[in-house]
PDB file of C-alpha atoms in Angstrom:
ATOM      1  CA  MET A  20     142.995 161.113 116.651  1.00 87.00           C
ATOM      2  CA  THR A  21     139.672 160.787 118.204  1.00 91.00           C
ATOM      3  CA  VAL A  22     137.269 158.260 117.045  1.00 92.00           C
ATOM      4  CA  ASP A  23     133.725 158.236 118.409  1.00 92.00           C
ATOM      5  CA  VAL A  24     131.076 155.571 118.336  1.00 91.00           C
ATOM      6  CA  ALA A  25     127.364 156.309 118.682  1.00 91.00           C
ATOM      7  CA  MET A  26     124.338 154.071 118.557  1.00 86.00           C
ATOM      8  CA  HIS A  27     120.963 155.225 117.930  1.00 84.00           C
ATOM      9  CA  GLY A  28     117.555 153.248 118.570  1.00 78.00           C
ATOM     10  CA  PRO A  29     117.549 149.996 120.228  1.00 75.00           C
ATOM     11  CA  ARG A  30     120.141 147.481 120.574  1.00 72.00           C
ATOM     12  CA  GLY A  31     120.175 145.211 117.642  1.00 66.00           C
ATOM     13  CA  ALA A  32     121.999 142.849 115.476  1.00 69.00           C
ATOM     14  CA  VAL A  33     122.641 142.706 111.843  1.00 72.00           C
ATOM     15  CA  GLU A  34     122.671 139.335 110.014  1.00 77.00           C
ATOM     16  CA  GLY A  35     125.321 138.372 107.532  1.00 84.00           C
ATOM     17  CA  ASP A  36     128.554 137.027 107.245  1.00 89.00           C
ATOM     18  CA  PRO A  37     130.354 138.049 110.331  1.00 88.00           C
ATOM     19  CA  VAL A  38     133.947 137.941 108.723  1.00 92.00           C
ATOM     20  CA  LEU A  39     132.837 140.090 105.728  1.00 93.00           C
ATOM     21  CA  LEU A  40     130.970 142.505 108.205  1.00 91.00           C
ATOM     22  CA  ARG A  41     134.099 142.777 110.368  1.00 92.00           C
ATOM     23  CA  HIS A  42     136.178 143.717 107.073  1.00 94.00           C
ATOM     24  CA  LEU A  43     133.628 146.228 105.908  1.00 95.00           C
ATOM     25  CA  ILE A  44     133.690 147.916 109.301  1.00 94.00           C
ATOM     26  CA  GLY A  45     137.454 147.659 109.694  1.00 94.00           C
ATOM     27  CA  ASN A  46     138.091 149.205 105.985  1.00 93.00           C
ATOM     28  CA  LEU A  47     135.835 152.138 106.659  1.00 94.00           C
ATOM     29  CA  LEU A  48     137.223 152.992 109.947  1.00 94.00           C
ATOM     30  CA  GLY A  49     140.878 152.294 108.720  1.00 92.00           C
ATOM     31  CA  ASP A  50     140.455 154.967 105.735  1.00 90.00           C
ATOM     32  CA  ALA A  51     138.691 157.033 108.184  1.00 92.00           C
ATOM     33  CA  ILE A  52     141.866 157.303 110.228  1.00 92.00           C
ATOM     34  CA  ARG A  53     144.649 156.739 107.411  1.00 89.00           C
ATOM     35  CA  TYR A  54     142.888 159.473 105.389  1.00 89.00           C
ATOM     36  CA  ASN A  55     142.613 162.224 108.162  1.00 91.00           C
ATOM     37  CA  HIS A  56     144.409 165.338 109.554  1.00 91.00           C
ATOM     38  CA  PRO A  57     146.541 164.968 112.646  1.00 92.00           C
ATOM     39  CA  GLY A  58     144.393 165.317 115.571  1.00 92.00           C
ATOM     40  CA  GLY A  59     141.341 164.699 113.277  1.00 93.00           C
ATOM     41  CA  ARG A  60     138.311 163.312 114.317  1.00 94.00           C
ATOM     42  CA  GLY A  61     136.460 160.180 113.027  1.00 94.00           C
ATOM     43  CA  LEU A  62     132.712 159.021 113.977  1.00 95.00           C
ATOM     44  CA  LEU A  63     131.339 155.606 113.594  1.00 94.00           C
ATOM     45  CA  ALA A  64     127.304 155.666 114.016  1.00 93.00           C
ATOM     46  CA  LEU A  65     124.840 153.082 113.771  1.00 89.00           C
ATOM     47  CA  ASP A  66     121.158 154.024 113.303  1.00 85.00           C
ATOM     48  CA  ARG A  67     118.938 150.850 112.662  1.00 78.00           C
ATOM     49  CA  ARG A  68     119.956 149.979 109.248  1.00 82.00           C
ATOM     50  CA  ILE A  69     122.280 152.560 108.346  1.00 89.00           C
ATOM     51  CA  LEU A  70     126.033 152.541 109.590  1.00 92.00           C
ATOM     52  CA  THR A  71     127.694 155.762 108.757  1.00 94.00           C
ATOM     53  CA  VAL A  72     131.741 156.657 109.207  1.00 95.00           C
ATOM     54  CA  THR A  73     132.742 160.372 109.221  1.00 95.00           C
ATOM     55  CA  ASN A  74     136.276 162.190 108.955  1.00 94.00           C
ATOM     56  CA  THR A  75     137.767 165.422 109.247  1.00 93.00           C
ATOM     57  CA  GLY A  76     140.351 164.417 106.609  1.00 91.00           C
ATOM     58  CA  PRO A  77     141.274 166.471 103.482  1.00 89.00           C
ATOM     59  CA  GLU A  78     138.654 167.744 100.978  1.00 87.00           C
ATOM     60  CA  VAL A  79     137.345 165.016  98.580  1.00 86.00           C
ATOM     61  CA  PRO A  80     136.133 166.533  95.217  1.00 84.00           C
ATOM     62  CA  SER A  81     132.460 165.701  94.837  1.00 84.00           C
ATOM     63  CA  ASP A  82     133.221 164.731  91.114  1.00 85.00           C
ATOM     64  CA  ARG A  83     136.011 162.226  92.361  1.00 84.00           C
ATOM     65  CA  LEU A  84     133.575 160.549  94.684  1.00 84.00           C
ATOM     66  CA  GLY A  85     132.764 157.623  92.382  1.00 82.00           C
ATOM     67  CA  ASP A  86     136.630 157.013  92.096  1.00 80.00           C
ATOM     68  CA  LEU A  87     136.593 156.134  95.633  1.00 83.00           C
ATOM     69  CA  SER A  88     135.134 152.323  95.324  1.00 82.00           C
ATOM     70  CA  GLU A  89     137.280 151.646  91.862  1.00 80.00           C
ATOM     71  CA  PRO A  90     140.036 149.124  92.843  1.00 77.00           C
ATOM     72  CA  PHE A  91     143.554 150.519  92.422  1.00 76.00           C
ATOM     73  CA  ARG A  92     142.326 154.146  92.425  1.00 70.00           C
ATOM     74  CA  ARG A  93     143.442 156.874  94.953  1.00 70.00           C
ATOM     75  CA  LEU A  94     142.241 160.227  94.674  1.00 67.00           C
ATOM     76  CA  ALA A  95     145.711 162.162  94.910  1.00 61.00           C
ATOM     77  CA  ARG A  96     149.360 161.164  93.845  1.00 49.00           C
ATOM     78  CA  ASP A  97     150.808 161.928  97.390  1.00 43.00           C
ATOM     79  CA  ARG A  98     148.387 159.171  98.840  1.00 43.00           C
ATOM     80  CA  VAL A  99     150.425 156.490  96.647  1.00 40.00           C
ATOM     81  CA  GLY A 100     153.293 155.215  98.435  1.00 44.00           C
ATOM     82  CA  HIS A 101     152.147 157.295 101.652  1.00 49.00           C
ATOM     83  CA  HIS A 102     150.258 154.937 103.253  1.00 53.00           C
ATOM     84  CA  ALA A 103     150.169 151.297 103.033  1.00 57.00           C
ATOM     85  CA  GLY A 104     147.732 149.781 100.999  1.00 63.00           C
ATOM     86  CA  HIS A 105     147.017 149.077  97.374  1.00 69.00           C
ATOM     87  CA  GLY A 106     143.762 151.264  96.817  1.00 76.00           C
ATOM     88  CA  LEU A 107     141.496 148.575  97.230  1.00 82.00           C
ATOM     89  CA  GLY A 108     139.856 149.201 100.818  1.00 84.00           C
ATOM     90  CA  LEU A 109     136.845 150.724  99.348  1.00 90.00           C
ATOM     91  CA  SER A 110     136.091 148.652  96.479  1.00 89.00           C
ATOM     92  CA  ILE A 111     135.873 145.707  99.294  1.00 92.00           C
ATOM     93  CA  VAL A 112     133.554 147.536 101.340  1.00 93.00           C
ATOM     94  CA  ARG A 113     131.308 148.232  98.219  1.00 92.00           C
ATOM     95  CA  SER A 114     131.570 144.461  97.271  1.00 93.00           C
ATOM     96  CA  ILE A 115     130.782 143.344 100.750  1.00 94.00           C
ATOM     97  CA  ALA A 116     127.977 145.526 100.975  1.00 92.00           C
ATOM     98  CA  ASP A 117     126.352 144.568  97.785  1.00 92.00           C
ATOM     99  CA  ALA A 118     126.405 140.985  98.907  1.00 91.00           C
ATOM    100  CA  HIS A 119     124.619 141.929 102.059  1.00 90.00           C
ATOM    101  CA  GLY A 120     121.933 144.121 100.212  1.00 89.00           C
ATOM    102  CA  ALA A 121     123.310 147.493 101.496  1.00 91.00           C
ATOM    103  CA  ALA A 122     123.627 150.492  99.197  1.00 91.00           C
ATOM    104  CA  LEU A 123     126.886 152.669  99.953  1.00 91.00           C
ATOM    105  CA  THR A 124     127.145 156.333  99.479  1.00 91.00           C
ATOM    106  CA  ALA A 125     129.773 159.086  99.703  1.00 91.00           C
ATOM    107  CA  VAL A 126     129.214 162.248 101.038  1.00 91.00           C
ATOM    108  CA  PRO A 127     131.872 165.181 100.923  1.00 90.00           C
ATOM    109  CA  GLY A 128     131.395 167.396 103.875  1.00 84.00           C
ATOM    110  CA  PRO A 129     132.169 171.124 104.714  1.00 75.00           C
ATOM    111  CA  GLN A 130     135.733 172.073 105.054  1.00 81.00           C
ATOM    112  CA  GLY A 131     137.066 168.634 103.671  1.00 84.00           C
ATOM    113  CA  SER A 132     135.058 165.914 105.627  1.00 89.00           C
ATOM    114  CA  LEU A 133     133.794 162.670 104.425  1.00 92.00           C
ATOM    115  CA  ARG A 134     130.939 160.838 105.282  1.00 93.00           C
ATOM    116  CA  ILE A 135     130.346 157.299 103.930  1.00 93.00           C
ATOM    117  CA  GLU A 136     127.005 155.411 104.816  1.00 93.00           C
ATOM    118  CA  ALA A 137     125.994 151.905 104.295  1.00 92.00           C
ATOM    119  CA  SER A 138     122.221 151.830 104.279  1.00 91.00           C
ATOM    120  CA  ARG A 139     120.763 148.191 104.318  1.00 83.00           C
ATOM    121  CA  THR A 140     117.893 147.654 101.950  1.00 68.00           C
ATOM    122  CA  ARG A 141     117.230 144.009 102.187  1.00 59.00           C
ATOM    123  CA  CYS A 142     118.525 141.104 103.856  1.00 55.00           C
ATOM    124  CA  PRO A 143     120.001 138.265 101.638  1.00 52.00           C
ATOM    125  CA  ARG A 144     122.065 135.464 102.594  1.00 50.00           C
ATOM    126  CA  PRO A 145     125.916 136.297 101.409  1.00 48.00           C
ATOM    127  CA  ALA A 146     127.388 134.036  99.124  1.00 51.00           C
ATOM    128  CA  GLY A 147     128.829 130.790 100.825  1.00 52.00           C
ATOM    129  CA  GLY A 148     125.802 130.503 103.485  1.00 49.00           C
ATOM    130  CA  ARG A 149     128.157 132.148 106.319  1.00 47.00           C
ATOM    131  CA  THR A 150     125.926 133.986 108.568  1.00 45.00           C
ATOM    132  CA  GLY A 151     126.080 135.542 112.085  1.00 46.00           C
ATOM    133  CA  GLN A 152     124.904 138.243 114.086  1.00 43.00           C
ATOM    134  CA  LEU A 153     126.810 141.319 114.906  1.00 42.00           C
ATOM    135  CA  ARG A 154     125.665 142.234 118.252  1.00 40.00           C
ATOM    136  CA  VAL A 155     125.635 146.061 118.796  1.00 38.00           C
ATOM    137  CA  HIS A 156     125.936 147.642 122.201  1.00 37.00           C
ATOM    138  CA  PRO A 157     126.293 151.297 122.658  1.00 38.00           C
ATOM    139  CA  ASP A 158     128.756 151.073 125.515  1.00 38.00           C
ATOM    140  CA  GLY A 159     131.783 152.149 123.516  1.00 37.00           C
ATOM    141  CA  PRO A 160     134.332 150.844 121.396  1.00 38.00           C
ATOM    142  CA  GLY A 161     135.335 147.337 121.648  1.00 37.00           C
ATOM    143  CA  SER A 162     131.943 146.557 122.947  1.00 32.00           C
ATOM    144  CA  SER A 163     130.230 144.920 119.845  1.00 33.00           C
ATOM    145  CA  LEU A 164     130.220 140.881 119.949  1.00 27.00           C
ATOM    146  CA  TRP A 165     129.810 138.494 117.189  1.00 27.00           C
ATOM    147  CA  SER A 166     127.710 135.436 118.170  1.00 24.00           C
TER     148      SER A 166
END
């Protein structure tokens, strides 16, 4: 599997709880890898206030997109027990996005791909008061730094 990282626009920083933002990105990337075809591709892209994670996994019926972020739900029986986890990844992502003023959307693509976007619409302080900045550098995976 190949995962590409792309950044569009100037380098920037995303304010919020660094631990929660790390979980948001980790859960999105983990699912993009876990629910992909062998030899598939993934893309993590940041364009100013929009974080997008795309994969080339199996088809997700558009009428089931709402189920993706429901706790303990999986789209197919073959996913239960097939991979570690409890079906909480995207419900956690939705909660973190909500706490940071981001809208979460999922869009099925052609031939089975899935694109999930977290779009920042406002800049609140997350509960607990813990804040930091995720500095994003377009130099490739592993180059993002927390300060």
